[in-house]
Coordinates of C-alpha atoms in Angstrom, one line a residue:
Chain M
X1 CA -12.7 13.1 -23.4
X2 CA -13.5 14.6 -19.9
X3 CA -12.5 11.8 -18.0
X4 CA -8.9 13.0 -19.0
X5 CA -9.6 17.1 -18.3
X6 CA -7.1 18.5 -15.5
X7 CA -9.5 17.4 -12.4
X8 CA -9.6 13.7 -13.6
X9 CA -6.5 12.7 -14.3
X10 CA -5.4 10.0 -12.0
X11 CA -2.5 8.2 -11.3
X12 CA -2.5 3.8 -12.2
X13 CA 0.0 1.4 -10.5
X14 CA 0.8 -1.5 -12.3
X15 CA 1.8 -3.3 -9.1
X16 CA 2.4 -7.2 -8.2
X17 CA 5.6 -7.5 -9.6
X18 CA 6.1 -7.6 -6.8
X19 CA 2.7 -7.3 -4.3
X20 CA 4.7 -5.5 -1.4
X21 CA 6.5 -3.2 -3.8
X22 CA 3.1 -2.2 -5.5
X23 CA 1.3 -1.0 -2.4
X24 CA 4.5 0.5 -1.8
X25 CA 4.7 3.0 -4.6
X26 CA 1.1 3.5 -3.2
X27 CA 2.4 5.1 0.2
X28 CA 4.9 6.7 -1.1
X29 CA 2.6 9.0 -3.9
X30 CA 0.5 9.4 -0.8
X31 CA 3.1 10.5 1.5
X32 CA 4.6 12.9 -1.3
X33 CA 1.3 14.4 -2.0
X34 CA 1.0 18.0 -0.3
X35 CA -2.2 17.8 1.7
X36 CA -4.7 18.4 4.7
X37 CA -7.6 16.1 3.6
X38 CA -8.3 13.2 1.9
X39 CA -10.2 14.8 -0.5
X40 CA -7.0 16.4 -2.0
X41 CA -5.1 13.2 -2.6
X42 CA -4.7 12.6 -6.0
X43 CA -7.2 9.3 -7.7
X44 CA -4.9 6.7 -7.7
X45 CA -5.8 3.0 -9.0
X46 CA -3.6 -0.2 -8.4
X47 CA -3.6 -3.4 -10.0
X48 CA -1.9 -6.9 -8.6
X49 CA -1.8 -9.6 -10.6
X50 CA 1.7 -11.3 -10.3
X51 CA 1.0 -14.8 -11.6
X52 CA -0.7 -13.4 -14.8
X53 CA 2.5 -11.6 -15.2
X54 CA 5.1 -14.3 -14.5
X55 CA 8.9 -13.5 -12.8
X56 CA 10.8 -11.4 -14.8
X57 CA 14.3 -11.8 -13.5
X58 CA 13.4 -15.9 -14.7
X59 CA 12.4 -15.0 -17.9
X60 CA 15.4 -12.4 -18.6
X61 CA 17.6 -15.4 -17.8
X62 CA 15.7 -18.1 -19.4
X63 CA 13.4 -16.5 -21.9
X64 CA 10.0 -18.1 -22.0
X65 CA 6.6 -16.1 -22.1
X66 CA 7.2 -12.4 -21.9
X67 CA 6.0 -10.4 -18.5
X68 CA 5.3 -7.6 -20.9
X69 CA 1.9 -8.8 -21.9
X70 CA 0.6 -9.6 -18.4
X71 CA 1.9 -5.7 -17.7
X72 CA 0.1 -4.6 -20.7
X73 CA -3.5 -6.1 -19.6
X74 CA -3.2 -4.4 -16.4
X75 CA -2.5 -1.0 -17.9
X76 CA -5.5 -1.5 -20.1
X77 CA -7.4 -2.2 -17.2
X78 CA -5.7 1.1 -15.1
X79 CA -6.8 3.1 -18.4
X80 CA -10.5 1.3 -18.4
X81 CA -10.9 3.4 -15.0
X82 CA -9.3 6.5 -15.9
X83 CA -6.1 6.4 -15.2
X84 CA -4.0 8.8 -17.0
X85 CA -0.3 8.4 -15.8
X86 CA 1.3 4.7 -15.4
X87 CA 3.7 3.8 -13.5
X88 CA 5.4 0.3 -12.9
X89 CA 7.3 -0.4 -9.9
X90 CA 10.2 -3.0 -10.3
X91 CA 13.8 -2.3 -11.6
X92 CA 13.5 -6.3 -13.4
X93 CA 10.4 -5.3 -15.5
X94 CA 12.4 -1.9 -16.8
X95 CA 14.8 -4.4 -18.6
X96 CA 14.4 -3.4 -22.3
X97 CA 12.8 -7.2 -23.7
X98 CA 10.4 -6.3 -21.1
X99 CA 9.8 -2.3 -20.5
X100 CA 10.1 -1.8 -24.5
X101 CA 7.8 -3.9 -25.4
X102 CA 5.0 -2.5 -23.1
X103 CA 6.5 0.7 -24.2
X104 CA 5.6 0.2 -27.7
X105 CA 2.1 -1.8 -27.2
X106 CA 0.9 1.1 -25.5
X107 CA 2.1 3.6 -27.3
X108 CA 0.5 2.2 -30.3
X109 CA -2.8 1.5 -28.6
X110 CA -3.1 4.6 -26.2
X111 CA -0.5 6.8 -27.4
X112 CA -2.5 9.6 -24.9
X113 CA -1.1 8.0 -21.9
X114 CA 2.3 8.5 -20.2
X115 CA 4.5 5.5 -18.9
X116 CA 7.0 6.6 -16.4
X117 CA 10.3 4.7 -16.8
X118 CA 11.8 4.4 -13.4
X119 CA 15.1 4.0 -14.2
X120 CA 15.1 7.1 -16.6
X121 CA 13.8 9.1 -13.9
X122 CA 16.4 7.6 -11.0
X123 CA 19.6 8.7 -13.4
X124 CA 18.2 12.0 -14.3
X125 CA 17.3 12.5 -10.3
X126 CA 20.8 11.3 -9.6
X127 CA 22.4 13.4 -12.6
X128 CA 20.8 16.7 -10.4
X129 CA 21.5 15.6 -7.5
X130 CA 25.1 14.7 -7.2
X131 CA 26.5 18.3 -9.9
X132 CA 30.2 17.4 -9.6
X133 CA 32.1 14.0 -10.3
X134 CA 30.3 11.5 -7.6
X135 CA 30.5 7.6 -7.3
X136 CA 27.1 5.8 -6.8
X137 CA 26.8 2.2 -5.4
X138 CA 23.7 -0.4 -7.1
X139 CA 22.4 -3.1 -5.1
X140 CA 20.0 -4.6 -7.7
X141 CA 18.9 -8.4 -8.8
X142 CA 21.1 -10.8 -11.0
X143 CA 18.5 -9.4 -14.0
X144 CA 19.0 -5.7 -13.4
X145 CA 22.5 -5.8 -12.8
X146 CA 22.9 -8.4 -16.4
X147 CA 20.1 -6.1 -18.4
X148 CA 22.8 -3.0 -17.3
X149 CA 19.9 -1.0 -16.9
X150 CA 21.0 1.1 -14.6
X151 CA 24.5 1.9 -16.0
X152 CA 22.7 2.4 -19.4
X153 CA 20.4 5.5 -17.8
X154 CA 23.6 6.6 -16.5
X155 CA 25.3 7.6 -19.7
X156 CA 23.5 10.5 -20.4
X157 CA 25.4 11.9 -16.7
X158 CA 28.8 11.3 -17.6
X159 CA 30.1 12.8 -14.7
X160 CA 28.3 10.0 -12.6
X161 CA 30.7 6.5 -12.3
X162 CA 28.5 3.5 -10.8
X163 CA 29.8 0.5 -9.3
X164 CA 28.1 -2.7 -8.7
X165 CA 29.1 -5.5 -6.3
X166 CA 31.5 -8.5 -6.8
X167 CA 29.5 -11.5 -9.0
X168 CA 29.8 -13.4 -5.4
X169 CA 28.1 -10.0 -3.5
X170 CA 25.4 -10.0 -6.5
X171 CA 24.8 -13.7 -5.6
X172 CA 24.3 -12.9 -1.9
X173 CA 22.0 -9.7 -2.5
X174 CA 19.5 -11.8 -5.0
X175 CA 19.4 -14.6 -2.6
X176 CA 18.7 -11.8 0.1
X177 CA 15.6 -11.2 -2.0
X178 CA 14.4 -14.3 -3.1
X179 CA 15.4 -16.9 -0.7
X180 CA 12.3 -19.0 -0.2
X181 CA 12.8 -19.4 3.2
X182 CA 14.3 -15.7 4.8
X183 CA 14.2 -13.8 1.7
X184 CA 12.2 -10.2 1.2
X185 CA 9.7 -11.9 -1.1
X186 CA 8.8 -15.0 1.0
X187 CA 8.8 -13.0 4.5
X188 CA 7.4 -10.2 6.1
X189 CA 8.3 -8.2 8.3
X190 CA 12.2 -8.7 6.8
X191 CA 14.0 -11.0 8.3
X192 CA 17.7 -11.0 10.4
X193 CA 19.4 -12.9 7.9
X194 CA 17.9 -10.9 4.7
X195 CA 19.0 -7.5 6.4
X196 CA 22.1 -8.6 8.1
X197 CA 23.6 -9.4 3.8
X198 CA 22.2 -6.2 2.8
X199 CA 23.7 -4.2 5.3
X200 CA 27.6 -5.9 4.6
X201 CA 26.6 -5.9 0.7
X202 CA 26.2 -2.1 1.4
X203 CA 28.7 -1.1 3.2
X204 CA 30.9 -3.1 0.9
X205 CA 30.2 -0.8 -1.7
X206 CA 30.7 2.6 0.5
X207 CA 34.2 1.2 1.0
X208 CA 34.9 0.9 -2.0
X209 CA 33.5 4.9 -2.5
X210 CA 30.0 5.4 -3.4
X211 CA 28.7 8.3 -2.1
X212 CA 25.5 7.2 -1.9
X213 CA 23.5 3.5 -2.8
X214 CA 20.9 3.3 -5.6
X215 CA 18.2 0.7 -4.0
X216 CA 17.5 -1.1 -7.2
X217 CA 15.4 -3.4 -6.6
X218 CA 12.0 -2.3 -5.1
X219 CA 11.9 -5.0 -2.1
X220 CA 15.2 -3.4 -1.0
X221 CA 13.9 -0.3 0.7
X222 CA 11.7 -2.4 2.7
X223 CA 15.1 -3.8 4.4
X224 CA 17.1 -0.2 4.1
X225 CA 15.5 2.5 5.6
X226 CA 16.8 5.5 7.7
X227 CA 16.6 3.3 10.7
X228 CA 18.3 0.6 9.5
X229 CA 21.5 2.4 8.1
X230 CA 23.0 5.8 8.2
X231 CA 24.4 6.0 5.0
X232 CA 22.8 8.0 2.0
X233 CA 20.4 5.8 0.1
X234 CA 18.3 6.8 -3.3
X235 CA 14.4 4.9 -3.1
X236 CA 13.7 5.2 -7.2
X237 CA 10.8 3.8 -5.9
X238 CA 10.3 7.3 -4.4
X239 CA 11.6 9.1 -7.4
X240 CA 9.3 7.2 -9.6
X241 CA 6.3 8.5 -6.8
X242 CA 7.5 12.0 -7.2
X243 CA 7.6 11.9 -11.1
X244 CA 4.1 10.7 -11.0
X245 CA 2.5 13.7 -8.8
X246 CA 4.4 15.7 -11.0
X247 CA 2.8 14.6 -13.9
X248 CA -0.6 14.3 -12.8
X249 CA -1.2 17.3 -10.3
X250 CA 2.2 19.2 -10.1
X251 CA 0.9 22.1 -7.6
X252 CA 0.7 18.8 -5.3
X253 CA 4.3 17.4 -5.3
X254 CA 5.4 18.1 -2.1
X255 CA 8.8 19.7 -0.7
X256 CA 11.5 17.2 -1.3
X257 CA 12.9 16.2 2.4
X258 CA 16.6 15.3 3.1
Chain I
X1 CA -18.5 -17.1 -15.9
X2 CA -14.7 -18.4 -16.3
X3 CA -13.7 -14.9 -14.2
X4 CA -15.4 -16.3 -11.2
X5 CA -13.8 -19.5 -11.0
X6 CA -12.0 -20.7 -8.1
X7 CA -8.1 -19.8 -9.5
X8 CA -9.6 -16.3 -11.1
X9 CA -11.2 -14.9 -7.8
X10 CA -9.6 -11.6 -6.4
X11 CA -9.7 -9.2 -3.4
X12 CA -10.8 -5.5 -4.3
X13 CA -10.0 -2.7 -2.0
X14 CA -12.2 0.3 -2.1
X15 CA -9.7 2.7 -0.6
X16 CA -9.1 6.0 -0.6
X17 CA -11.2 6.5 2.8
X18 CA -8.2 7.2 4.0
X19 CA -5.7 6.4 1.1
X20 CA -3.3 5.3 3.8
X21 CA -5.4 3.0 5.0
X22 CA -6.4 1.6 1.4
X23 CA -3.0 1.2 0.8
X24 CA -2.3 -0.2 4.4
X25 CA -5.0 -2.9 3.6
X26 CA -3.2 -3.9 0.5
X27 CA -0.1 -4.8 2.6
X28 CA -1.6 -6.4 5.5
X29 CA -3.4 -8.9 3.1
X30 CA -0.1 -9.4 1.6
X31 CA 1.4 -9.4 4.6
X32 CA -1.1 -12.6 5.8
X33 CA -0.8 -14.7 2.8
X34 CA 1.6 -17.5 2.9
X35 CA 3.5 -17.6 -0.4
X36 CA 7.0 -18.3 -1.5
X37 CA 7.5 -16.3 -4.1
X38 CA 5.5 -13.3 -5.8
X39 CA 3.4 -15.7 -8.3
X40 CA 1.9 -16.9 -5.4
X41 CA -0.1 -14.2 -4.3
X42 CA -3.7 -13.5 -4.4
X43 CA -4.9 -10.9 -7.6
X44 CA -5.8 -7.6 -6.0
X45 CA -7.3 -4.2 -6.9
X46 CA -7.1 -0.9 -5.3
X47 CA -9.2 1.9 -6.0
X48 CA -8.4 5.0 -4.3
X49 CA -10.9 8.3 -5.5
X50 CA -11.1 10.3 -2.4
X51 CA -12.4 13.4 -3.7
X52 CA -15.4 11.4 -5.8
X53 CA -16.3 9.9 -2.2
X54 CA -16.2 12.6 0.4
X55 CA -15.8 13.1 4.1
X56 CA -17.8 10.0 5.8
X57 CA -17.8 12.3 9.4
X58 CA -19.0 15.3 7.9
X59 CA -21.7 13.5 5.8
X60 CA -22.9 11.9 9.1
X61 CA -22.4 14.5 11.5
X62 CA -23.8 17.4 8.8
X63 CA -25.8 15.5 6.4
X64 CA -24.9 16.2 2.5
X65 CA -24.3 13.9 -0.3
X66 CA -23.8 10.5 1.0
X67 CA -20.1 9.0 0.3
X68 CA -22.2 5.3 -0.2
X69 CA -22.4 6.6 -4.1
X70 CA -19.0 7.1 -4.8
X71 CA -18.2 4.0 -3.0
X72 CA -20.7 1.5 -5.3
X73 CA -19.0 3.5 -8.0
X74 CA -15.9 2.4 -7.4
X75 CA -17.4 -1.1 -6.2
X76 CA -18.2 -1.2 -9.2
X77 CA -15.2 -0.4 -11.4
X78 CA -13.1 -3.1 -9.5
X79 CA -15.9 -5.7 -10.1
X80 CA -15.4 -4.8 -13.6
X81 CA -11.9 -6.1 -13.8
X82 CA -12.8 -9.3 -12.2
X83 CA -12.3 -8.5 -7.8
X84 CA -14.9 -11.1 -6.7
X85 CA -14.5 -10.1 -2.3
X86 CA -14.8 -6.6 -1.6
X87 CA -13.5 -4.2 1.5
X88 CA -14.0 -1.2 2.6
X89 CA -10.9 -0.5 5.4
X90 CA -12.4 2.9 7.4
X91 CA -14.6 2.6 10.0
X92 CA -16.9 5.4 9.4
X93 CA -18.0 4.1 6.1
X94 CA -19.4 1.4 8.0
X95 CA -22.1 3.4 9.8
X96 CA -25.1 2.2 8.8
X97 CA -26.3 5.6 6.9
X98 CA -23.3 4.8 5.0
X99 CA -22.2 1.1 4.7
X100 CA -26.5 -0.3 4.5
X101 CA -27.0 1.7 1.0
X102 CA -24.0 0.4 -0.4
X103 CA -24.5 -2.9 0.7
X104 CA -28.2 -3.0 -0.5
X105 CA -27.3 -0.9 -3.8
X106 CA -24.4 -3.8 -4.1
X107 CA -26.8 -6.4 -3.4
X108 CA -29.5 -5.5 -5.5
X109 CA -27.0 -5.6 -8.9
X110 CA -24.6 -7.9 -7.5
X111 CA -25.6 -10.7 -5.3
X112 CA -22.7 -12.9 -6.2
X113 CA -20.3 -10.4 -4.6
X114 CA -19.3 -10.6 -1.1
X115 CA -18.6 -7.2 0.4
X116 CA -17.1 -7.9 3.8
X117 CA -17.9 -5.8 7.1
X118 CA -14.9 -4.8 9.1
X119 CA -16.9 -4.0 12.4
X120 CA -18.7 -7.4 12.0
X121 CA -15.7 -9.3 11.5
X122 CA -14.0 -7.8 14.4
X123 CA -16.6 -7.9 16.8
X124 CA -16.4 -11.7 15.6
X125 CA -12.5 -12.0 16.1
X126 CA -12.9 -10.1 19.7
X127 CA -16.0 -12.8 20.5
X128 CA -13.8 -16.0 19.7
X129 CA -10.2 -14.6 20.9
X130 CA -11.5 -13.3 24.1
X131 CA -14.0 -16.6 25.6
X132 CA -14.5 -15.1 28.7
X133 CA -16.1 -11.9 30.2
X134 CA -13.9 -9.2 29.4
X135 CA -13.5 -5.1 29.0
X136 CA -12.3 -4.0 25.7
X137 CA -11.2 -0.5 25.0
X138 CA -12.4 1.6 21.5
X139 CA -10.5 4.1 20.4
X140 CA -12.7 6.2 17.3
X141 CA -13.1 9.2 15.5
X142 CA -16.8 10.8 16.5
X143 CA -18.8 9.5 14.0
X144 CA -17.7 5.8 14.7
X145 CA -18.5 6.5 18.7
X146 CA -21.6 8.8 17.8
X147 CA -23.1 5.9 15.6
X148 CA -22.3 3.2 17.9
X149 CA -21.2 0.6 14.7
X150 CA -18.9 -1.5 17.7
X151 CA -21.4 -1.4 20.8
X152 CA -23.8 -2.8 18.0
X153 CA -21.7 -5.4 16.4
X154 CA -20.6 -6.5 19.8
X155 CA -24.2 -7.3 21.4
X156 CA -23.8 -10.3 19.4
X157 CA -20.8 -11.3 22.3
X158 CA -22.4 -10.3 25.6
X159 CA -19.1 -11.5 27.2
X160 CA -17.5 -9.1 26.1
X161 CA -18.1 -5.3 27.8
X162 CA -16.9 -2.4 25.5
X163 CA -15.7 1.0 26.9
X164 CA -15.3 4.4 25.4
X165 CA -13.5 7.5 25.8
X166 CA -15.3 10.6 27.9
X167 CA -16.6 13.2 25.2
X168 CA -13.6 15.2 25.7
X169 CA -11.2 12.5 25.1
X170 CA -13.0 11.5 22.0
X171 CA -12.5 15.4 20.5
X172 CA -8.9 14.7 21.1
X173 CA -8.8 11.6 19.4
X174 CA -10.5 12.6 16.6
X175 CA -8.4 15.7 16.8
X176 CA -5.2 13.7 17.0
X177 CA -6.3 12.0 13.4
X178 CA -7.7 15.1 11.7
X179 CA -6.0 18.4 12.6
X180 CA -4.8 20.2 9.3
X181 CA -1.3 20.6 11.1
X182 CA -0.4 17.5 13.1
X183 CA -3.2 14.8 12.5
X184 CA -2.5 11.8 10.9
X185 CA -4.4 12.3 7.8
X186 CA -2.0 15.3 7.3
X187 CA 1.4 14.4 8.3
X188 CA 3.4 11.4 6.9
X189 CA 5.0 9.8 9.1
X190 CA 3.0 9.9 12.3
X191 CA 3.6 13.6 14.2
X192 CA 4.9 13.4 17.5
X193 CA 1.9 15.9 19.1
X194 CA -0.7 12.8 17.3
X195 CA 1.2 9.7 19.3
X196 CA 1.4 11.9 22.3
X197 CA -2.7 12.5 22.2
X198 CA -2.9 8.6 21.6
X199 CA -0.7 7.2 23.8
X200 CA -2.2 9.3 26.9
X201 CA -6.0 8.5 25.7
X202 CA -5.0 4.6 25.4
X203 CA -3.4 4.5 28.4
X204 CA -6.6 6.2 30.1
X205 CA -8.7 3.2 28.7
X206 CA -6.0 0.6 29.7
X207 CA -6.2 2.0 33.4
X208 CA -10.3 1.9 33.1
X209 CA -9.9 -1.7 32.9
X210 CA -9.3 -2.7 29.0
X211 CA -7.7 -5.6 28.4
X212 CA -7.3 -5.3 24.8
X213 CA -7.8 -1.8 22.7
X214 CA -9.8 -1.6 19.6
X215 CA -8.1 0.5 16.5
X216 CA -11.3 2.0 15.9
X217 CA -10.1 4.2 12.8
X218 CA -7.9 3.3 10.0
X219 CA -5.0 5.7 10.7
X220 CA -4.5 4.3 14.4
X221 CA -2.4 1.6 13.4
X222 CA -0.2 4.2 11.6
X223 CA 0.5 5.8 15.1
X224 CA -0.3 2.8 17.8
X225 CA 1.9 -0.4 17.1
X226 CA 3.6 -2.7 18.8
X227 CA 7.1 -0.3 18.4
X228 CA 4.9 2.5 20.0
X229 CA 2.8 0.7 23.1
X230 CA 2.9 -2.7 24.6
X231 CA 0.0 -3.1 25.3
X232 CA -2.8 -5.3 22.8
X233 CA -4.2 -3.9 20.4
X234 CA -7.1 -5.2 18.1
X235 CA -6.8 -3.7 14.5
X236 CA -9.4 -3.9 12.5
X237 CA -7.9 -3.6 9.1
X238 CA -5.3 -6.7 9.6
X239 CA -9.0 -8.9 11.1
X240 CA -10.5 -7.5 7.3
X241 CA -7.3 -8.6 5.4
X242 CA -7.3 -11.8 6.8
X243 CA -11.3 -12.4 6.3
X244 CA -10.5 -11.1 2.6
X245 CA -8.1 -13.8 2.0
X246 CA -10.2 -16.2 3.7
X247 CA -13.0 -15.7 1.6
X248 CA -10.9 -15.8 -1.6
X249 CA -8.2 -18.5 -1.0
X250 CA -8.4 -20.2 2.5
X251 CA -5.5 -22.2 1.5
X252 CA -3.3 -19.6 1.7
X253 CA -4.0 -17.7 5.2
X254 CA -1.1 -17.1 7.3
X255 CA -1.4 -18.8 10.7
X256 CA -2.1 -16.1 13.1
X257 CA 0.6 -14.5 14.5
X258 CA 0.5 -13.7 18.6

């Protein structure tokens, strides 16, 4: 089909879970894409539908209807505009009740089309990143950290050891993010109080010898940024940005910055 | 049709004109809608197809294929999966060579869509926020100032007076946003030599009288915030967000911030 030839492949975003993290996976393909115009930005296509998809830390903990089918409509619609490459932007939805089963619906239906997994990508980038023996921090939700998605990924780089905060510290870092009142989710710009337990939560775990802090939940880089903390963070948000250019348009991945 | 009804209605960006800025306008309408928690969000599409659009300056300064095509296109692609309020966050596409075709074309298929105007709605927001007789500043690229979209939308507020840059500090604003080296279109995050350009040229306006300045092009807000100057600014793209959610869920617009 031509709508899939070299010049038409585009990129599809299967945002909303959640909004904020959606739009920014958007940025940060734009802001990785090597150009002087508009023109040479890559076709990129977002959807955001987060109450047709449901929460998925909620439904890892408490079952009910499955997120992956409210994913799966959206990648249909991404493919029903030409989107060639999917990505999904939230650690939770990676969990394998979720992530394989829109794995497998889609690779039945559209076996043509990639889906990035985030996670896969974030170990391997962190597997040739850090060559010798290196501890990495997580600051995740109660569902990542419970799924072990991360530490999972992590096998396959043995020489990477991962440590994740005290039960009380994950308790402080979800509530960070979902507090109705000052959380990430329910307020924007971030708030004093969500920041102020992300940045003890964090340097928690550079005590304890993490070399650098695996942001793994996708709200979390819009609290810890450069200017919020000096210490060496890893967006997979941004790795998962990266690992789309490169499979859409690789002459356009930009120079990877410090 | 059950897509339309009041709980199925969405927003539907047609970005890519910038992509920053499409991607800007999905955050800002996130950003403005009072929710809790993810599931209460609004459903939202983003297109972003740059390169089937084209250069909205060029096409009005030069002439050529006119980028109002590949915007119904992809007017028409998020219609399909169900976006019932339509924007259009740049500026230039709202010149009328530009933004009148679409909005017939739309019109003529789709008269049960409502495709918003940024300049209208601004000029609107200036009209009510500002009751008595006062001098805004507009700060453009040259086809926004050469088409006059804001003096026309604002005859509708004779209270308020409207003043531009001289030519030659128009060629450096526009300079400041499109240089292949240092403009905002090309460099993410904002260069220093683009904020230097806009800083200067606002202040210019600011000392001319201005009580309030006009982000007249979607990549100002990237450079000109609230970190960056003091002074007010109006921009355009947060007045559209807000309309967009207005139009879709009134229930759920954010009380506006000072």
């Amino acid at each position: 089909m031509v709508r899939y030839s070299v010049y038409m492949k585009a990129i599809g975003i299967i945002g909303g879970v959640g909004p904020m993290a959606g739009a920014d996976a958007a940025q940060k393909i734009f802001e990785n894409t090597n150009v002087a115009t508009d023109q040479e930005h890559l076709d990129l296509y977002l959807t955001s539908t987060p109450r047709s998809i449901g929460d998925r830390t909620k439904f890892l903990l408490e079952g009910g209807s499955n997120p992956a089918e409210g994913l799966y409509k959206n990648a249909l619609q991404l493919i029903s505009l030409g989107a060639s490459t999917l990505i999904v932007p939230c650690n939770t939805a990676h969990a394998p009740p979720i992530f394989d089963v829109l794995r497998k619906k889609l690779h039945d239906s559209h076996p043509e089309i990639t889906l990035l997994h985030m996670i896969e990508e974030t170990a391997k980038h962190i597997g040739e990143r850090f060559p010798e023996s290196t501890t990495i921090g997580l600051l995740a939700t109660k569902g990542t950290h419970a799924l072990k998605t991360y530490p999972n990924a992590l096998l396959a780089y043995p020489h990477i050891t991962l440590i994740e905060p005290s039960k009380e510290s994950q308790e402080r870092v979800h509530d960070a993010i979902y507090n109705q009142r000052y959380g990430i989710k329910a307020q924007a710009p971030v708030s004093k109080e969500a920041l102020a337990i992300l940045l003890e939560e964090a340097h928690t775990l550079y005590d304890r010898g993490a070399k650098a802090l695996i942001l793994g939940c996708t709200e979390l880089p819009l609290a810890l940024t450069k200017e919020t903390i000096s210490l060496p963070l890893i967006d997979p948000t941004v790795v998962l940005a990266r690992s789309a250019i490169k499979h859409t348009e690789p002459a356009k991945l930009k120079d990877e910055t410090a």
